[in-house]
PDB file of C-alpha atoms in Angstrom:
ATOM      1  CA  GLU A   1     -72.575 141.739 252.356  1.00 60.00           C
ATOM      2  CA  ASP A   2     -74.045 140.617 249.035  1.00 72.00           C
ATOM      3  CA  VAL A   3     -73.866 143.193 246.321  1.00 79.00           C
ATOM      4  CA  ASP A   4     -76.220 142.892 243.358  1.00 89.00           C
ATOM      5  CA  PRO A   5     -74.065 142.406 240.228  1.00 89.00           C
ATOM      6  CA  GLU A   6     -76.251 144.882 238.344  1.00 91.00           C
ATOM      7  CA  ASP A   7     -75.693 147.470 241.043  1.00 92.00           C
ATOM      8  CA  ALA A   8     -71.951 146.827 241.071  1.00 91.00           C
ATOM      9  CA  GLU A   9     -71.798 147.214 237.264  1.00 92.00           C
ATOM     10  CA  PHE A  10     -73.792 150.457 237.517  1.00 93.00           C
ATOM     11  CA  GLN A  11     -71.451 151.810 240.130  1.00 93.00           C
ATOM     12  CA  ARG A  12     -68.368 150.809 238.173  1.00 91.00           C
ATOM     13  CA  ARG A  13     -69.689 152.449 234.998  1.00 92.00           C
ATOM     14  CA  LYS A  14     -70.583 155.542 236.989  1.00 95.00           C
ATOM     15  CA  ARG A  15     -67.005 155.807 238.366  1.00 94.00           C
ATOM     16  CA  LYS A  16     -65.553 155.323 234.869  1.00 92.00           C
ATOM     17  CA  ASP A  17     -67.764 158.028 233.399  1.00 94.00           C
ATOM     18  CA  ARG A  18     -66.787 160.370 236.207  1.00 96.00           C
ATOM     19  CA  MET A  19     -63.075 159.623 235.579  1.00 95.00           C
ATOM     20  CA  ARG A  20     -63.458 160.407 231.894  1.00 94.00           C
ATOM     21  CA  ALA A  21     -65.298 163.599 232.677  1.00 95.00           C
ATOM     22  CA  ASN A  22     -62.507 164.576 235.059  1.00 96.00           C
ATOM     23  CA  MET A  23     -59.981 164.015 232.287  1.00 96.00           C
ATOM     24  CA  LYS A  24     -61.916 166.350 230.016  1.00 95.00           C
ATOM     25  CA  PHE A  25     -62.001 168.903 232.817  1.00 96.00           C
ATOM     26  CA  ILE A  26     -58.281 168.573 233.440  1.00 97.00           C
ATOM     27  CA  GLY A  27     -57.756 169.005 229.667  1.00 96.00           C
ATOM     28  CA  HIS A  28     -59.786 172.172 229.609  1.00 95.00           C
ATOM     29  CA  LEU A  29     -57.866 173.560 232.558  1.00 96.00           C
ATOM     30  CA  PHE A  30     -54.596 172.859 230.752  1.00 96.00           C
ATOM     31  CA  LEU A  31     -55.840 174.487 227.500  1.00 94.00           C
ATOM     32  CA  ARG A  32     -56.753 177.599 229.587  1.00 94.00           C
ATOM     33  CA  GLN A  33     -53.190 177.594 231.082  1.00 93.00           C
ATOM     34  CA  LEU A  34     -54.452 176.885 234.564  1.00 95.00           C
ATOM     35  CA  LEU A  35     -52.436 173.609 234.711  1.00 96.00           C
ATOM     36  CA  SER A  36     -48.829 173.273 233.564  1.00 96.00           C
ATOM     37  CA  ALA A  37     -47.438 170.721 231.151  1.00 95.00           C
ATOM     38  CA  LYS A  38     -45.419 169.253 234.029  1.00 96.00           C
ATOM     39  CA  VAL A  39     -48.592 168.428 235.952  1.00 96.00           C
ATOM     40  CA  ILE A  40     -50.253 166.975 232.823  1.00 97.00           C
ATOM     41  CA  GLY A  41     -47.147 164.908 232.144  1.00 95.00           C
ATOM     42  CA  ALA A  42     -47.274 163.520 235.679  1.00 95.00           C
ATOM     43  CA  ILE A  43     -50.997 162.657 235.275  1.00 96.00           C
ATOM     44  CA  ILE A  44     -50.635 160.833 231.972  1.00 96.00           C
ATOM     45  CA  CYS A  45     -47.486 158.993 233.117  1.00 94.00           C
ATOM     46  CA  GLU A  46     -49.373 157.853 236.245  1.00 94.00           C
ATOM     47  CA  LEU A  47     -52.349 156.676 234.239  1.00 94.00           C
ATOM     48  CA  VAL A  48     -50.305 154.467 231.910  1.00 93.00           C
ATOM     49  CA  LEU A  49     -47.749 153.475 234.614  1.00 89.00           C
ATOM     50  CA  CYS A  50     -44.649 154.879 232.881  1.00 84.00           C
ATOM     51  CA  ALA A  51     -42.382 154.610 235.937  1.00 74.00           C
ATOM     52  CA  GLU A  52     -39.341 152.300 235.528  1.00 63.00           C
ATOM     53  CA  GLN A  53     -40.483 149.945 238.248  1.00 57.00           C
ATOM     54  CA  SER A  54     -43.897 149.447 236.626  1.00 58.00           C
ATOM     55  CA  GLY A  55     -42.638 147.880 233.333  1.00 60.00           C
ATOM     56  CA  ASP A  56     -44.244 144.583 234.057  1.00 74.00           C
ATOM     57  CA  TYR A  57     -47.501 146.020 235.372  1.00 83.00           C
ATOM     58  CA  VAL A  58     -50.343 146.544 232.944  1.00 88.00           C
ATOM     59  CA  PRO A  59     -52.698 149.482 233.754  1.00 92.00           C
ATOM     60  CA  GLU A  60     -56.357 148.845 233.878  1.00 92.00           C
ATOM     61  CA  GLU A  61     -58.434 149.530 230.820  1.00 93.00           C
ATOM     62  CA  HIS A  62     -60.256 152.532 232.325  1.00 93.00           C
ATOM     63  CA  ALA A  63     -56.863 154.168 233.087  1.00 94.00           C
ATOM     64  CA  ILE A  64     -55.802 153.693 229.474  1.00 95.00           C
ATOM     65  CA  GLU A  65     -59.119 155.082 228.293  1.00 95.00           C
ATOM     66  CA  CYS A  66     -58.681 158.137 230.533  1.00 96.00           C
ATOM     67  CA  ALA A  67     -55.165 158.740 229.232  1.00 96.00           C
ATOM     68  CA  CYS A  68     -56.371 158.506 225.610  1.00 96.00           C
ATOM     69  CA  GLU A  69     -59.359 160.822 226.405  1.00 95.00           C
ATOM     70  CA  LEU A  70     -57.013 163.409 227.931  1.00 97.00           C
ATOM     71  CA  LEU A  71     -54.461 163.213 225.132  1.00 96.00           C
ATOM     72  CA  MET A  72     -57.081 163.534 222.475  1.00 94.00           C
ATOM     73  CA  ASN A  73     -58.272 166.726 224.166  1.00 93.00           C
ATOM     74  CA  ILE A  74     -54.903 168.339 224.608  1.00 96.00           C
ATOM     75  CA  GLY A  75     -52.364 166.490 222.465  1.00 94.00           C
ATOM     76  CA  TYR A  76     -51.550 169.245 219.920  1.00 94.00           C
ATOM     77  CA  THR A  77     -51.083 171.919 222.591  1.00 95.00           C
ATOM     78  CA  LEU A  78     -49.115 169.691 224.913  1.00 96.00           C
ATOM     79  CA  GLU A  79     -46.759 168.645 222.039  1.00 95.00           C
ATOM     80  CA  GLN A  80     -45.843 172.302 221.398  1.00 94.00           C
ATOM     81  CA  LEU A  81     -44.282 172.581 224.819  1.00 95.00           C
ATOM     82  CA  PRO A  82     -40.808 171.064 225.591  1.00 94.00           C
ATOM     83  CA  THR A  83     -41.926 169.479 228.850  1.00 94.00           C
ATOM     84  CA  GLY A  84     -45.094 168.257 227.221  1.00 94.00           C
ATOM     85  CA  PHE A  85     -43.311 166.838 224.229  1.00 96.00           C
ATOM     86  CA  GLN A  86     -41.077 164.725 226.477  1.00 95.00           C
ATOM     87  CA  ALA A  87     -43.996 163.424 228.474  1.00 95.00           C
ATOM     88  CA  LEU A  88     -45.941 162.667 225.316  1.00 96.00           C
ATOM     89  CA  GLN A  89     -42.989 160.719 223.812  1.00 96.00           C
ATOM     90  CA  LEU A  90     -42.789 158.655 226.943  1.00 94.00           C
ATOM     91  CA  VAL A  91     -46.530 157.984 227.147  1.00 96.00           C
ATOM     92  CA  CYS A  92     -46.942 157.204 223.450  1.00 96.00           C
ATOM     93  CA  ASN A  93     -44.053 154.787 223.535  1.00 94.00           C
ATOM     94  CA  ARG A  94     -45.593 153.096 226.615  1.00 94.00           C
ATOM     95  CA  LEU A  95     -49.008 152.939 224.842  1.00 95.00           C
ATOM     96  CA  PHE A  96     -47.433 151.387 221.807  1.00 95.00           C
ATOM     97  CA  ASP A  97     -45.879 148.728 224.018  1.00 92.00           C
ATOM     98  CA  LEU A  98     -49.114 148.104 225.891  1.00 92.00           C
ATOM     99  CA  LYS A  99     -51.063 147.750 222.649  1.00 94.00           C
ATOM    100  CA  ALA A 100     -48.941 144.830 221.622  1.00 92.00           C
ATOM    101  CA  ARG A 101     -48.787 143.283 225.150  1.00 91.00           C
ATOM    102  CA  LYS A 102     -49.962 139.685 225.520  1.00 90.00           C
ATOM    103  CA  THR A 103     -51.066 137.782 228.587  1.00 88.00           C
ATOM    104  CA  PRO A 104     -49.086 134.670 229.630  1.00 88.00           C
ATOM    105  CA  GLU A 105     -51.672 132.626 227.761  1.00 92.00           C
ATOM    106  CA  GLY A 106     -50.834 134.459 224.515  1.00 89.00           C
ATOM    107  CA  LYS A 107     -54.064 136.468 224.394  1.00 92.00           C
ATOM    108  CA  PRO A 108     -54.029 140.228 223.969  1.00 91.00           C
ATOM    109  CA  ALA A 109     -53.839 142.141 227.306  1.00 90.00           C
ATOM    110  CA  TYR A 110     -56.478 144.548 226.243  1.00 94.00           C
ATOM    111  CA  SER A 111     -59.841 144.329 224.512  1.00 94.00           C
ATOM    112  CA  LYS A 112     -60.121 145.219 220.805  1.00 96.00           C
ATOM    113  CA  ARG A 113     -61.861 148.458 221.750  1.00 95.00           C
ATOM    114  CA  MET A 114     -58.849 149.514 223.852  1.00 96.00           C
ATOM    115  CA  VAL A 115     -56.336 148.468 221.175  1.00 96.00           C
ATOM    116  CA  PHE A 116     -58.262 150.503 218.560  1.00 96.00           C
ATOM    117  CA  MET A 117     -58.494 153.540 220.893  1.00 96.00           C
ATOM    118  CA  ILE A 118     -54.711 153.420 221.407  1.00 96.00           C
ATOM    119  CA  GLN A 119     -54.194 152.970 217.668  1.00 96.00           C
ATOM    120  CA  ASP A 120     -56.449 155.898 216.901  1.00 95.00           C
ATOM    121  CA  LEU A 121     -54.489 158.076 219.327  1.00 96.00           C
ATOM    122  CA  LEU A 122     -51.139 157.075 217.877  1.00 96.00           C
ATOM    123  CA  GLU A 123     -52.367 157.621 214.272  1.00 94.00           C
ATOM    124  CA  THR A 124     -53.828 161.034 215.146  1.00 94.00           C
ATOM    125  CA  ARG A 125     -50.510 162.041 216.678  1.00 95.00           C
ATOM    126  CA  ALA A 126     -48.575 160.771 213.601  1.00 94.00           C
ATOM    127  CA  ALA A 127     -50.922 162.912 211.418  1.00 92.00           C
ATOM    128  CA  ASP A 128     -49.960 166.036 213.489  1.00 92.00           C
ATOM    129  CA  TRP A 129     -53.147 165.718 215.594  1.00 91.00           C
ATOM    130  CA  VAL A 130     -55.392 166.309 212.558  1.00 87.00           C
ATOM    131  CA  SER A 131     -58.362 163.994 212.436  1.00 79.00           C
ATOM    132  CA  LYS A 132     -61.339 163.791 210.144  1.00 68.00           C
ATOM    133  CA  THR A 133     -64.769 164.105 211.586  1.00 68.00           C
ATOM    134  CA  PHE A 134     -67.716 163.055 209.445  1.00 64.00           C
ATOM    135  CA  LYS A 135     -71.086 164.607 209.561  1.00 63.00           C
ATOM    136  CA  SER A 136     -73.179 161.688 210.507  1.00 63.00           C
ATOM    137  CA  SER A 137     -76.620 161.129 209.111  1.00 69.00           C
ATOM    138  CA  ALA A 138     -78.460 158.204 207.568  1.00 76.00           C
ATOM    139  CA  LYS A 139     -77.670 157.804 203.879  1.00 78.00           C
ATOM    140  CA  THR A 140     -78.694 155.551 201.051  1.00 85.00           C
ATOM    141  CA  LYS A 141     -76.070 153.467 199.241  1.00 87.00           C
ATOM    142  CA  GLU A 142     -76.384 155.836 196.299  1.00 87.00           C
ATOM    143  CA  GLU A 143     -75.671 158.944 198.465  1.00 82.00           C
ATOM    144  CA  ILE A 144     -72.606 157.159 199.949  1.00 83.00           C
ATOM    145  CA  ARG A 145     -71.355 156.252 196.439  1.00 86.00           C
ATOM    146  CA  MET A 146     -71.839 159.862 195.274  1.00 85.00           C
ATOM    147  CA  GLU A 147     -69.991 161.177 198.326  1.00 82.00           C
ATOM    148  CA  GLN A 148     -67.092 158.810 197.711  1.00 84.00           C
ATOM    149  CA  GLN A 149     -67.008 159.865 194.093  1.00 86.00           C
ATOM    150  CA  ARG A 150     -66.875 163.660 195.162  1.00 83.00           C
ATOM    151  CA  ASP A 151     -64.158 162.796 197.697  1.00 81.00           C
ATOM    152  CA  LEU A 152     -61.983 161.005 195.135  1.00 84.00           C
ATOM    153  CA  GLU A 153     -62.429 163.855 192.597  1.00 83.00           C
ATOM    154  CA  ALA A 154     -61.519 166.426 195.247  1.00 79.00           C
ATOM    155  CA  LYS A 155     -58.446 164.421 196.204  1.00 79.00           C
ATOM    156  CA  SER A 156     -57.267 164.160 192.632  1.00 83.00           C
ATOM    157  CA  ARG A 157     -57.465 167.966 192.344  1.00 80.00           C
ATOM    158  CA  GLY A 158     -55.632 168.372 195.661  1.00 75.00           C
ATOM    159  CA  ILE A 159     -58.684 169.775 197.510  1.00 71.00           C
ATOM    160  CA  GLU A 160     -59.706 168.645 200.938  1.00 64.00           C
ATOM    161  CA  SER A 161     -62.647 166.314 201.305  1.00 61.00           C
ATOM    162  CA  PRO A 162     -65.932 168.181 201.176  1.00 56.00           C
ATOM    163  CA  VAL A 163     -67.555 165.324 203.151  1.00 57.00           C
ATOM    164  CA  ALA A 164     -65.260 165.401 206.193  1.00 61.00           C
ATOM    165  CA  GLU A 165     -64.254 168.220 208.458  1.00 62.00           C
ATOM    166  CA  HIS A 166     -60.548 168.225 209.526  1.00 63.00           C
ATOM    167  CA  VAL A 167     -60.105 169.029 213.226  1.00 69.00           C
ATOM    168  CA  VAL A 168     -56.844 169.481 215.178  1.00 76.00           C
ATOM    169  CA  ALA A 169     -57.262 167.381 218.287  1.00 75.00           C
ATOM    170  CA  GLY A 170     -56.111 169.130 221.388  1.00 79.00           C
ATOM    171  CA  GLN A 171     -55.636 172.599 219.930  1.00 79.00           C
ATOM    172  CA  ARG A 172     -56.116 175.504 222.268  1.00 79.00           C
ATOM    173  CA  PRO A 173     -59.377 177.348 221.303  1.00 76.00           C
ATOM    174  CA  MET A 174     -58.814 180.401 219.180  1.00 74.00           C
ATOM    175  CA  TYR A 175     -60.709 182.672 221.581  1.00 73.00           C
ATOM    176  CA  ILE A 176     -58.175 181.770 224.286  1.00 74.00           C
ATOM    177  CA  SER A 177     -55.162 182.269 222.065  1.00 64.00           C
ATOM    178  CA  SER A 178     -56.405 185.676 220.887  1.00 64.00           C
ATOM    179  CA  THR A 179     -57.168 186.782 224.502  1.00 63.00           C
ATOM    180  CA  ASN A 180     -53.661 185.787 225.591  1.00 63.00           C
ATOM    181  CA  ALA A 181     -52.082 187.683 222.728  1.00 56.00           C
ATOM    182  CA  ALA A 182     -54.134 190.798 223.489  1.00 56.00           C
ATOM    183  CA  THR A 183     -53.184 190.540 227.192  1.00 54.00           C
ATOM    184  CA  ALA A 184     -49.535 190.206 226.381  1.00 53.00           C
ATOM    185  CA  ALA A 185     -49.611 193.150 223.986  1.00 52.00           C
ATOM    186  CA  ALA A 186     -51.271 195.451 226.627  1.00 50.00           C
TER     187      ALA A 186
END
């Protein structure tokens, strides 16, 4: 049966989007303590093929993307747990290896987009899961220059950047933490 290439691409993209949405959902379940760190560890190890026998296998790009999506949503909280820390170590080491992996022809095994996604995850983890998010809006060159000037002045005084907001990637929401503390005290 002939399948229209446009239809096939649409279906592939739809499946990929659904997988990413599932990763966000799984992350939210973990942050609400409905899934254990052991289960999350198994999921992320499966996505990046951490098993000993899969050393030569390279996971597909969508699996790497899903693992990165999940870790960016829960990384900080997962790293606070002993089981989660071990799984995270294993997965980040595997991602580091995959990022540098080459095909037999000497080309990178993954697209630049995937390499940068992995790099972003590893850098965010190295920065204790703190990432900068910028308020995006169209700006003139002069506005950008002025913002950069303010940012440099703030840095020289030891103040955080007034332009960017610092967010801890994968931190359990405060309303959940305070609810759990109140429940434990009762």
